[in-house]
Amino acid sequence: MKYDPGTRFFDEMFTPDGQVRPHYEGVRAYLEQLGVPEFERRRHLLDAAFRNQGITFTVYGDAQGTERTFPFDPVPRIIPASEWAHVEAGLTQRVRALNAFLTDIYSGAQILADGVIPAELVFTSSHFRREVHGVTPPGGVFIHVVGTDLIRDERGEYLVLEDNLRSPSGVSYLLANRQAMTRIYPGLFEGQGVRPVQHYATALLANLQAVSPKPNGTVVVLTPGMYNSAYFEHAYLAQQMGVELVEGRDLFVDAGRVWMRTTGGRRQVDVIYRRIDDDFLDPLAFRRDSSLGVSGLMEVYRQGRVAIANAVGTGVADDKAVYAYVPDMIRYYLNETPLLNNVPTYLGWNADHLEHMLANAPELVFKSVGEAGGYGMLIGPAATRDETAAYLERVRANPREFIAQPVVGLSRHPTLYPDTGTFEGAHIDLRPYVLFGRDVTIVPGGLTRVALTRGSLVVNSSQGGGSKDTWVLDHDGPGQAQGMTQHLHGDPVPGAAPVAAPVPQPPGQTQGQSQGQTQTQGQGQTQAQSQGGAHSYQQQLEKTELGTGQPGEEN
């Protein structure tokens, strides 16, 4: 395996001097044994499998057609047990604080009265819903499913880039990635101690049923329809949970209940896992022109006769401006020090921050607080003067709707580029999925997104990004790294240099804050254990093909 890790960015697999990190040693050995031609041949099988299964996403505004196969790179991203224990603890802490925040602001709003977060910032958020003030969702749970975007900076520290609390997507790709990898690269998993992820749908269903107003309630997945960018995921999750996938026209309200039309007559619905934004849920409560929702749904919800996941109004907590105060929420509600730090964030509504943003635009990344999917961004170091000037006019016109952050050099990972057949470093992030309720369940790993455009820091699929399988190990790697070095040396992949966060200091940040977290090895069944003998025959075939074993041998 020829690869140059470079020194500008943190490389997940290699140290700066080319040594394989211990938890990657098994994958390195497999890749060298298999060889690049065979590894690439199997990658084509992966592409075909995704096409055949209809694993796609939609790009809005694409003149050449909206349906695309989700790009996938088969070199897995690996997280050792001790690292994951820290991430898991930090995510659990963060979600607890966010749920407490939502409970508070839709009741007494004590955190606003105490001046921890400016009331103006919350009440001017487009996702704050006065319609649910005083409404307590079943079990007091506002956020049932969370997708938190994490990055690693140049030092390798995990940072929270943003919280996704409304309808976080991507988990179906995580599950499909693992399923395809175990079929096409079965030998890669052998002896690695990879924790399984396929239990997600079962855990999600249990989480949803736990908030049902009545025992053994009926759960449905509410989708906007087949033209939505995440429709594949909606259908996939409904199928995996064994529940109905419905559109708004399939549901109606009668006698203070929500009902589903079926061929056998109407059936009461108790839990709606909605993949529709608040605005479109109920034309009587929100947008009158919505044909995607259910008329009268909000009144049934207020009466506690149906649960909606995630709860109505959760979007205020993933507002990109409110995000800057999550560390303060953790201190306020939990009386704890944040385990995962934010990226320093400058808020356009703050006059001092705005002045700094306008003066240092070429060094910052700007984001619109209401956009997602990589849209509405300006990457200062990569933008032209005209692009920057036009964007800043929008910022000046409506500063509340914009934030800015210093450029963070996202960590890189070896990635196989089809056009050259070589491994090169590509920037990645990580979206773990958290199920919150009576207990907290976090899928080991999450969706690793990769910027497949060389040198790009944008990992979103709509902007040319793809994904990787993400492994969490039940160990930290061999006790002694074998010291495999690399053979190719050259310039690192171009990318924006990191910019230190200047003053004024953004909210929620502490200078010199240290993680200081004791890391413990987590428990859990490994991928190899969960598979049992399901792939043993295929693994044996691979051993024979590689000349590493004979049929009937155990390894």
Coordinates of C-alpha atoms in Angstrom, one line a residue:
M1 CA 0.0 0.0 0.0
K2 CA 1.6 3.2 -1.2
Y3 CA 0.4 6.3 0.6
D4 CA 1.7 9.6 1.9
P5 CA 0.1 10.8 5.1
G6 CA 1.6 14.3 4.9
T7 CA 2.0 16.5 7.9
R8 CA -0.5 19.3 7.5
F9 CA -3.6 17.4 8.7
F10 CA -4.2 14.6 11.2
D11 CA -4.2 11.3 9.3
E12 CA -6.5 8.6 10.8
M13 CA -4.4 5.6 9.7
F14 CA -0.8 6.8 9.8
T15 CA 1.4 8.9 12.0
P16 CA 3.3 11.8 10.4
D17 CA 6.4 9.7 10.0
G18 CA 4.4 7.0 8.1
Q19 CA 3.9 4.5 10.9
V20 CA 0.6 2.6 10.9
R21 CA -1.5 3.3 13.9
P22 CA -2.0 0.1 15.9
H23 CA -5.8 -0.2 15.4
Y24 CA -5.3 -0.1 11.6
E25 CA -2.6 -2.8 11.4
G26 CA -5.0 -5.6 10.4
V27 CA -6.5 -3.5 7.6
R28 CA -3.1 -2.5 6.4
A29 CA -2.0 -6.2 6.2
Y30 CA -5.2 -7.2 4.4
L31 CA -4.8 -4.4 1.8
E32 CA -1.2 -5.3 1.1
Q33 CA -2.1 -9.0 0.8
L34 CA -5.1 -8.5 -1.4
G35 CA -3.4 -6.0 -3.7
V36 CA -4.8 -2.8 -5.3
P37 CA -6.2 -4.4 -8.5
E38 CA -8.3 -6.9 -6.6
F39 CA -9.3 -4.4 -4.0
E40 CA -10.5 -2.1 -6.8
R41 CA -12.3 -4.9 -8.7
R42 CA -14.3 -5.6 -5.6
R43 CA -15.1 -1.9 -5.2
H44 CA -16.8 -2.1 -8.6
L45 CA -18.9 -4.9 -7.2
L46 CA -19.9 -2.6 -4.4
D47 CA -21.0 0.1 -6.8
A48 CA -23.1 -2.5 -8.7
A49 CA -24.7 -3.7 -5.4
F50 CA -25.6 -0.1 -4.5
R51 CA -27.2 0.5 -7.9
N52 CA -29.1 -2.7 -7.8
Q53 CA -30.5 -1.9 -4.3
G54 CA -31.4 1.6 -5.3
I55 CA -29.2 3.2 -2.7
T56 CA -29.4 6.7 -4.0
F57 CA -29.8 10.3 -3.0
T58 CA -31.4 13.3 -4.8
V59 CA -29.6 16.5 -5.8
Y60 CA -32.1 19.4 -6.1
G61 CA -31.5 21.6 -9.0
D62 CA -29.4 19.1 -10.9
A63 CA -30.2 19.7 -14.6
Q64 CA -28.8 16.2 -15.5
G65 CA -31.2 14.3 -13.3
T66 CA -31.7 14.1 -9.6
E67 CA -31.1 10.4 -8.8
R68 CA -27.5 9.5 -8.0
T69 CA -25.9 6.4 -6.5
F70 CA -24.3 7.3 -3.2
P71 CA -20.5 7.2 -3.6
F72 CA -18.7 4.8 -1.3
D73 CA -15.0 4.2 -0.6
P74 CA -14.2 0.8 0.8
V75 CA -11.2 1.6 3.0
P76 CA -12.9 1.6 6.4
R77 CA -12.5 4.3 9.0
I78 CA -11.5 2.7 12.4
I79 CA -12.0 4.0 15.9
P80 CA -10.4 2.2 18.8
A81 CA -12.3 1.4 21.9
S82 CA -10.9 4.0 24.2
E83 CA -11.5 6.8 21.7
W84 CA -15.1 5.7 21.2
A85 CA -15.7 5.6 24.9
H86 CA -14.8 9.3 25.1
V87 CA -16.9 10.2 22.1
E88 CA -19.9 8.2 23.4
A89 CA -19.7 9.9 26.8
G90 CA -19.5 13.3 25.2
L91 CA -22.5 12.6 22.9
T92 CA -24.6 11.3 25.8
Q93 CA -23.8 14.4 27.8
R94 CA -24.6 16.7 24.9
V95 CA -28.0 15.1 24.0
R96 CA -29.1 15.2 27.7
A97 CA -28.4 18.9 27.8
L98 CA -30.1 19.6 24.5
N99 CA -33.3 17.8 25.6
A100 CA -33.2 19.7 28.9
F101 CA -32.9 23.0 26.9
L102 CA -36.0 22.2 24.8
T103 CA -38.0 21.2 27.8
D104 CA -37.1 24.5 29.5
I105 CA -37.7 26.9 26.7
Y106 CA -41.1 25.5 25.9
S107 CA -42.1 25.9 29.6
G108 CA -40.5 28.2 32.1
A109 CA -37.5 29.3 29.9
Q110 CA -35.4 29.6 33.0
I111 CA -32.1 29.5 31.1
L112 CA -33.2 32.7 29.3
A113 CA -34.3 34.4 32.5
D114 CA -30.9 33.7 34.0
G115 CA -29.2 35.2 31.0
V116 CA -27.2 32.2 30.0
I117 CA -28.5 32.4 26.4
P118 CA -29.9 35.6 24.9
A119 CA -33.7 35.3 24.7
E120 CA -33.7 37.3 21.4
L121 CA -31.5 34.6 19.8
V122 CA -34.0 31.8 20.7
F123 CA -37.2 33.7 19.9
T124 CA -35.9 34.9 16.5
S125 CA -35.0 31.4 15.4
S126 CA -37.1 30.3 12.4
H127 CA -37.5 26.9 14.1
F128 CA -38.8 28.2 17.5
R129 CA -42.5 27.1 17.6
R130 CA -44.8 29.1 19.9
E131 CA -47.5 26.6 19.0
V132 CA -46.0 24.0 21.3
H133 CA -45.4 26.2 24.3
G134 CA -46.6 24.3 27.4
V135 CA -46.8 21.0 25.5
T136 CA -44.9 18.2 27.1
P137 CA -44.2 15.3 24.7
P138 CA -44.6 11.7 25.9
G139 CA -42.0 10.8 28.4
G140 CA -40.6 14.3 28.3
V141 CA -38.5 13.4 25.2
F142 CA -38.1 16.0 22.5
I143 CA -35.2 14.5 20.6
H144 CA -35.6 10.8 19.9
V145 CA -33.0 10.6 17.1
V146 CA -29.9 12.8 16.9
G147 CA -27.2 13.0 14.3
T148 CA -24.2 15.0 15.6
D149 CA -21.5 16.0 13.1
L150 CA -18.0 15.5 14.5
I151 CA -14.7 16.5 13.0
R152 CA -11.1 16.0 14.1
D153 CA -8.7 18.9 14.0
E154 CA -5.0 19.0 13.2
R155 CA -4.2 17.6 16.7
G156 CA -6.7 14.8 16.4
E157 CA -9.2 16.3 18.9
Y158 CA -12.8 15.5 18.2
L159 CA -14.9 18.6 17.9
V160 CA -18.7 19.1 17.4
L161 CA -19.4 20.8 14.1
E162 CA -23.2 20.9 14.4
D163 CA -26.2 19.1 15.9
N164 CA -28.9 17.7 13.7
L165 CA -32.1 17.4 15.8
R166 CA -35.0 17.7 13.3
S167 CA -34.7 14.8 10.8
P168 CA -31.1 13.6 10.8
S169 CA -30.5 11.5 7.7
G170 CA -27.8 9.1 6.6
V171 CA -28.2 6.1 8.9
S172 CA -29.5 3.9 6.1
Y173 CA -26.2 4.4 4.2
L174 CA -24.3 3.4 7.4
L175 CA -26.3 0.2 7.5
A176 CA -26.1 -0.5 3.8
N177 CA -22.3 0.2 3.8
R178 CA -21.7 -2.4 6.5
Q179 CA -24.0 -5.0 4.8
A180 CA -22.2 -4.6 1.5
M181 CA -18.7 -4.6 3.0
T182 CA -19.3 -7.9 4.9
R183 CA -20.4 -9.5 1.7
I184 CA -17.7 -8.3 -0.7
Y185 CA -14.8 -8.0 1.7
P186 CA -15.6 -10.7 4.3
G187 CA -12.0 -11.5 5.1
L188 CA -11.4 -7.8 6.0
F189 CA -13.4 -8.3 9.2
E190 CA -11.8 -11.5 10.3
G191 CA -10.3 -11.2 13.8
Q192 CA -10.8 -7.5 13.9
G193 CA -13.3 -7.3 16.7
V194 CA -15.6 -4.9 14.9
R195 CA -18.8 -3.9 16.8
P196 CA -22.0 -4.5 14.9
V197 CA -24.4 -1.9 13.7
Q198 CA -27.3 -3.8 12.2
H199 CA -29.3 -3.7 15.4
Y200 CA -30.1 0.0 14.8
A201 CA -33.6 -0.5 13.4
T202 CA -34.6 -2.8 16.3
A203 CA -33.3 -0.2 18.8
L204 CA -35.1 2.6 16.9
L205 CA -38.4 0.8 16.9
A206 CA -38.1 0.1 20.6
N207 CA -37.3 3.8 21.2
L208 CA -40.3 4.9 19.3
Q209 CA -42.7 2.4 20.9
A210 CA -41.5 3.5 24.4
V211 CA -43.1 6.9 23.8
S212 CA -46.4 5.5 22.5
P213 CA -49.5 6.9 24.4
K214 CA -50.7 3.3 24.8
P215 CA -49.0 -0.1 25.0
N216 CA -47.9 -1.8 21.8
G217 CA -48.9 1.3 19.8
T218 CA -48.8 1.5 16.0
V219 CA -45.7 3.2 14.6
V220 CA -45.4 4.7 11.1
V221 CA -42.8 6.5 9.1
L222 CA -44.1 9.7 7.6
T223 CA -42.3 10.6 4.3
P224 CA -42.8 13.6 2.0
G225 CA -42.8 11.1 -0.9
M226 CA -40.5 9.5 -3.5
Y227 CA -39.0 12.8 -4.7
N228 CA -37.5 13.7 -1.4
S229 CA -33.7 13.4 -1.2
A230 CA -33.8 10.9 1.6
Y231 CA -36.7 8.8 0.3
F232 CA -34.5 5.7 0.1
E233 CA -33.8 6.0 3.8
H234 CA -37.4 6.5 4.7
A235 CA -38.4 3.3 2.9
Y236 CA -35.4 1.4 4.2
L237 CA -36.0 2.2 7.8
A238 CA -39.7 1.4 7.6
Q239 CA -38.9 -2.0 6.0
Q240 CA -36.2 -2.8 8.6
M241 CA -38.6 -1.9 11.5
G242 CA -41.5 -3.7 9.9
V243 CA -43.8 -0.7 10.0
E244 CA -45.8 1.2 7.4
L245 CA -44.3 3.9 5.3
V246 CA -47.0 6.5 4.8
E247 CA -47.5 9.9 3.2
G248 CA -49.7 12.6 4.6
R249 CA -52.6 11.5 2.3
D250 CA -52.6 8.1 4.0
L251 CA -53.4 9.6 7.4
F252 CA -56.4 11.5 8.8
V253 CA -57.7 12.9 12.0
D254 CA -61.1 11.8 13.5
A255 CA -62.6 11.8 17.0
G256 CA -59.4 13.2 18.4
R257 CA -57.2 10.4 17.1
V258 CA -54.8 9.9 14.1
W259 CA -55.8 7.1 11.7
M260 CA -54.2 5.3 8.8
R261 CA -56.1 4.2 5.8
T262 CA -55.6 0.5 5.1
T263 CA -57.2 -2.1 2.8
G264 CA -58.8 -3.6 5.9
G265 CA -60.2 -0.3 7.2
R266 CA -58.9 2.5 9.3
R267 CA -56.2 1.8 12.0
Q268 CA -55.2 4.1 14.8
V269 CA -51.7 5.5 14.7
D270 CA -49.9 6.2 18.0
V271 CA -46.3 7.2 17.0
I272 CA -45.3 9.1 13.9
Y273 CA -41.6 9.0 13.0
R274 CA -41.8 12.0 10.8
R275 CA -39.3 12.9 8.1
I276 CA -41.1 16.1 7.3
D277 CA -40.2 19.6 8.6
D278 CA -42.5 21.3 11.1
D279 CA -43.8 23.8 8.5
F280 CA -45.4 21.0 6.5
L281 CA -46.8 18.8 9.2
D282 CA -50.3 20.3 9.6
P283 CA -51.8 22.9 7.2
L284 CA -54.1 24.0 10.0
A285 CA -51.2 24.9 12.3
F286 CA -48.4 25.9 10.0
R287 CA -48.1 26.4 6.3
R288 CA -51.6 26.4 4.8
D289 CA -50.4 25.4 1.4
S290 CA -48.8 22.1 2.6
S291 CA -50.1 19.0 1.0
L292 CA -47.6 16.8 2.8
G293 CA -49.0 16.8 6.3
V294 CA -52.1 15.9 8.1
S295 CA -54.9 18.4 8.9
G296 CA -55.6 18.5 12.6
L297 CA -52.5 16.6 13.6
M298 CA -51.2 19.3 16.0
E299 CA -54.4 19.3 18.0
V300 CA -54.1 15.6 18.6
Y301 CA -50.5 16.0 19.5
R302 CA -51.3 18.8 22.0
Q303 CA -53.7 16.4 23.7
G304 CA -51.1 13.7 24.1
R305 CA -52.9 11.2 21.9
V306 CA -50.1 10.8 19.4
A307 CA -46.3 11.0 19.7
I308 CA -44.2 12.7 17.0
A309 CA -40.5 11.9 16.7
N310 CA -38.6 14.1 16.7
A311 CA -41.0 16.4 18.7
V312 CA -42.3 19.6 17.0
G313 CA -40.1 22.6 17.8
T314 CA -36.8 20.7 18.2
G315 CA -35.2 22.7 15.3
V316 CA -34.5 25.6 17.6
A317 CA -31.8 23.6 19.3
D318 CA -29.9 22.8 16.1
D319 CA -30.0 26.4 14.9
K320 CA -26.4 27.1 13.9
A321 CA -26.4 30.2 16.1
V322 CA -27.9 28.5 19.2
Y323 CA -25.2 25.8 18.7
A324 CA -22.6 28.2 20.0
Y325 CA -24.3 28.0 23.4
V326 CA -24.5 24.2 23.8
P327 CA -21.4 24.1 26.1
D328 CA -23.1 26.7 28.3
M329 CA -26.3 24.4 28.3
I330 CA -24.1 21.5 29.6
R331 CA -22.7 23.6 32.4
Y332 CA -26.1 25.1 33.3
Y333 CA -28.3 22.0 33.2
L334 CA -25.9 19.2 34.1
N335 CA -23.2 21.1 36.1
E336 CA -20.6 19.3 34.1
T337 CA -17.6 20.3 31.9
P338 CA -18.3 19.6 28.2
L339 CA -16.4 16.5 27.1
L340 CA -16.6 17.5 23.4
N341 CA -15.7 21.0 22.5
N342 CA -17.4 23.1 19.8
V343 CA -15.7 24.8 16.9
P344 CA -15.3 28.5 17.8
T345 CA -18.3 30.3 16.3
Y346 CA -19.0 33.9 15.6
L347 CA -22.6 35.1 15.5
G348 CA -23.7 37.7 13.0
W349 CA -26.4 39.1 15.4
N350 CA -23.6 40.1 17.8
A351 CA -22.2 43.5 16.7
D352 CA -18.6 42.7 17.8
H353 CA -18.7 39.3 16.2
L354 CA -20.1 40.8 13.0
E355 CA -17.4 43.4 12.7
H356 CA -14.8 40.6 13.0
M357 CA -16.6 38.4 10.5
L358 CA -16.7 41.2 7.9
A359 CA -13.0 42.2 8.4
N360 CA -11.7 38.6 8.3
A361 CA -13.9 37.0 5.7
P362 CA -11.1 35.5 3.6
E363 CA -10.0 33.4 6.6
L364 CA -13.4 32.2 7.7
V365 CA -16.1 29.7 6.8
F366 CA -19.6 31.4 6.7
K367 CA -22.8 29.4 7.1
S368 CA -26.4 30.3 6.8
V369 CA -28.2 29.2 10.0
G370 CA -31.1 27.8 8.1
E371 CA -29.3 25.9 5.4
A372 CA -28.1 22.3 5.4
G373 CA -26.4 19.8 3.1
G374 CA -23.4 22.1 2.4
Y375 CA -25.6 24.8 0.8
G376 CA -25.5 28.4 1.9
M377 CA -21.8 28.3 2.7
L378 CA -18.9 30.5 1.8
I379 CA -15.4 29.1 2.3
G380 CA -13.4 32.2 2.5
P381 CA -9.9 30.9 1.5
A382 CA -11.4 29.3 -1.6
A383 CA -13.8 32.1 -2.7
T384 CA -13.2 34.8 -5.2
R385 CA -13.4 38.5 -4.3
D386 CA -16.7 38.8 -6.1
E387 CA -18.1 35.8 -4.4
T388 CA -17.1 37.1 -1.0
A389 CA -18.4 40.6 -1.7
A390 CA -21.8 39.2 -2.8
Y391 CA -22.1 36.9 0.2
L392 CA -21.2 39.6 2.7
E393 CA -24.0 41.8 1.3
R394 CA -26.3 39.1 2.4
V395 CA -24.7 38.9 5.8
R396 CA -25.0 42.7 6.3
A397 CA -28.7 42.6 5.2
N398 CA -29.6 39.9 7.7
P399 CA -26.8 39.2 10.2
R400 CA -29.0 37.0 12.5
E401 CA -29.1 34.4 9.8
F402 CA -25.3 33.9 9.5
I403 CA -22.4 32.5 11.6
A404 CA -18.7 32.2 10.8
Q405 CA -16.1 29.8 12.0
P406 CA -12.3 29.5 11.5
V407 CA -11.2 27.0 8.9
V408 CA -10.5 23.7 10.6
G409 CA -8.2 21.2 8.7
L410 CA -10.4 18.1 8.8
S411 CA -8.6 14.9 9.4
R412 CA -7.7 12.8 6.4
H413 CA -8.1 9.2 5.6
P414 CA -6.6 6.9 2.8
T415 CA -9.1 6.7 0.0
L416 CA -9.0 4.8 -3.2
Y417 CA -9.4 7.1 -6.2
P418 CA -10.8 5.3 -9.2
D419 CA -9.2 7.6 -11.8
T420 CA -5.7 6.8 -10.7
G421 CA -6.1 3.5 -8.8
T422 CA -4.0 4.9 -6.0
F423 CA -4.6 5.7 -2.3
E424 CA -4.7 9.4 -1.5
G425 CA -5.7 11.4 1.6
A426 CA -9.3 12.7 1.6
H427 CA -10.9 14.8 4.3
I428 CA -13.6 13.2 6.4
D429 CA -16.1 13.9 9.2
L430 CA -18.3 11.6 11.3
R431 CA -22.0 11.6 12.0
P432 CA -22.8 9.3 15.0
Y433 CA -26.5 8.5 15.6
V434 CA -27.9 8.8 19.1
L435 CA -31.3 7.3 20.2
F436 CA -32.5 9.2 23.2
G437 CA -35.3 8.2 25.6
R438 CA -35.4 6.3 28.8
D439 CA -31.9 5.1 27.9
V440 CA -29.3 6.4 25.5
T441 CA -28.3 4.2 22.6
I442 CA -25.5 5.2 20.2
V443 CA -24.7 3.1 17.1
P444 CA -21.0 2.2 17.3
G445 CA -19.3 4.6 14.9
G446 CA -21.7 6.3 12.6
L447 CA -21.6 7.6 9.0
T448 CA -18.1 8.7 7.9
R449 CA -18.5 11.2 5.1
V450 CA -15.6 11.8 2.8
A451 CA -14.7 14.7 0.5
L452 CA -14.1 12.8 -2.8
T453 CA -13.2 16.0 -4.7
R454 CA -9.4 16.3 -4.2
G455 CA -8.4 19.0 -1.7
S456 CA -12.1 19.8 -0.8
L457 CA -13.2 20.2 2.8
V458 CA -16.9 19.7 1.9
V459 CA -18.1 16.2 2.6
N460 CA -21.8 16.5 1.8
S461 CA -23.1 14.1 -0.8
S462 CA -24.8 17.0 -2.6
Q463 CA -21.4 18.7 -3.0
G464 CA -19.5 15.6 -4.3
G465 CA -18.9 13.8 -1.1
G466 CA -19.3 10.1 -0.4
S467 CA -19.0 7.7 2.6
K468 CA -17.0 5.0 4.3
D469 CA -17.8 2.1 6.6
T470 CA -17.0 3.1 10.2
W471 CA -15.6 0.5 12.6
V472 CA -15.5 0.7 16.3
L473 CA -13.3 -1.9 17.7
D474 CA -13.6 -3.8 21.0
H475 CA -9.9 -3.0 21.7
D476 CA -7.3 -0.4 21.0
G477 CA -5.3 -2.5 18.5
P478 CA -2.3 -4.9 18.9
G479 CA -0.2 -4.3 21.9
Q480 CA 2.8 -3.5 19.7
A481 CA 2.4 -1.7 16.4
Q482 CA 4.4 -3.4 13.6
G483 CA 5.9 -0.2 12.3
M484 CA 5.0 -0.6 8.7
T485 CA 6.2 2.5 6.9
Q486 CA 5.1 4.0 3.6
H487 CA 6.9 4.1 0.3
L488 CA 5.6 7.1 -1.5
H489 CA 6.6 10.6 -0.6
G490 CA 5.4 13.9 -2.0
D491 CA 3.3 17.0 -1.4
P492 CA 0.2 16.7 0.8
V493 CA -3.2 17.1 -0.9
P494 CA -4.0 20.8 -1.1
G495 CA -6.4 22.2 1.4
A496 CA -7.1 25.3 3.4
A497 CA -4.6 25.9 6.2
P498 CA -6.1 26.1 9.7
V499 CA -6.8 29.5 11.1
A500 CA -6.6 30.1 14.9
A501 CA -9.7 31.5 16.4
P502 CA -9.1 35.2 17.0
V503 CA -10.7 37.5 19.5
P504 CA -13.5 38.3 20.3
Q505 CA -13.9 34.9 22.0
P506 CA -17.1 33.2 20.8
P507 CA -19.7 32.1 23.4
G508 CA -19.4 28.7 25.1
Q509 CA -15.6 28.5 24.6
T510 CA -13.0 28.2 27.3
Q511 CA -9.4 29.0 26.6
G512 CA -7.0 26.1 27.0
Q513 CA -9.8 23.7 27.8
S514 CA -8.6 20.2 28.3
Q515 CA -10.5 17.1 27.7
G516 CA -9.0 15.4 30.8
Q517 CA -11.4 12.5 30.4
T518 CA -10.5 9.0 31.6
Q519 CA -11.2 6.7 28.8
T520 CA -12.4 3.2 29.4
Q521 CA -12.9 0.4 27.0
G522 CA -16.5 -0.2 26.1
Q523 CA -18.3 -3.5 26.1
G524 CA -20.4 -5.0 23.3
Q525 CA -20.7 -7.8 20.8
T526 CA -18.2 -7.6 18.0
Q527 CA -19.1 -7.8 14.3
A528 CA -17.5 -11.2 14.0
Q529 CA -19.5 -12.5 16.9
S530 CA -22.8 -11.1 15.5
Q531 CA -22.2 -12.6 12.1
G532 CA -21.7 -16.1 13.5
G533 CA -21.3 -18.5 10.7
A534 CA -23.2 -16.4 8.2
H535 CA -20.2 -15.5 6.2
S536 CA -17.8 -18.3 7.1
Y537 CA -18.1 -20.0 3.8
Q538 CA -17.5 -16.8 1.9
Q539 CA -14.5 -16.0 4.1
Q540 CA -13.1 -19.5 3.4
L541 CA -13.4 -18.9 -0.3
E542 CA -11.5 -15.6 0.1
K543 CA -8.7 -17.3 2.0
T544 CA -8.4 -19.9 -0.8
E545 CA -8.4 -17.2 -3.4
L546 CA -5.6 -15.3 -1.7
G547 CA -3.6 -18.4 -1.0
T548 CA -3.9 -17.8 2.8
G549 CA -5.7 -21.0 3.8
Q550 CA -7.4 -24.2 2.6
P551 CA -11.1 -25.0 2.7
G552 CA -12.0 -26.4 6.2
E553 CA -9.2 -24.6 8.0
E554 CA -10.0 -22.2 10.9
N555 CA -8.2 -19.0 11.6

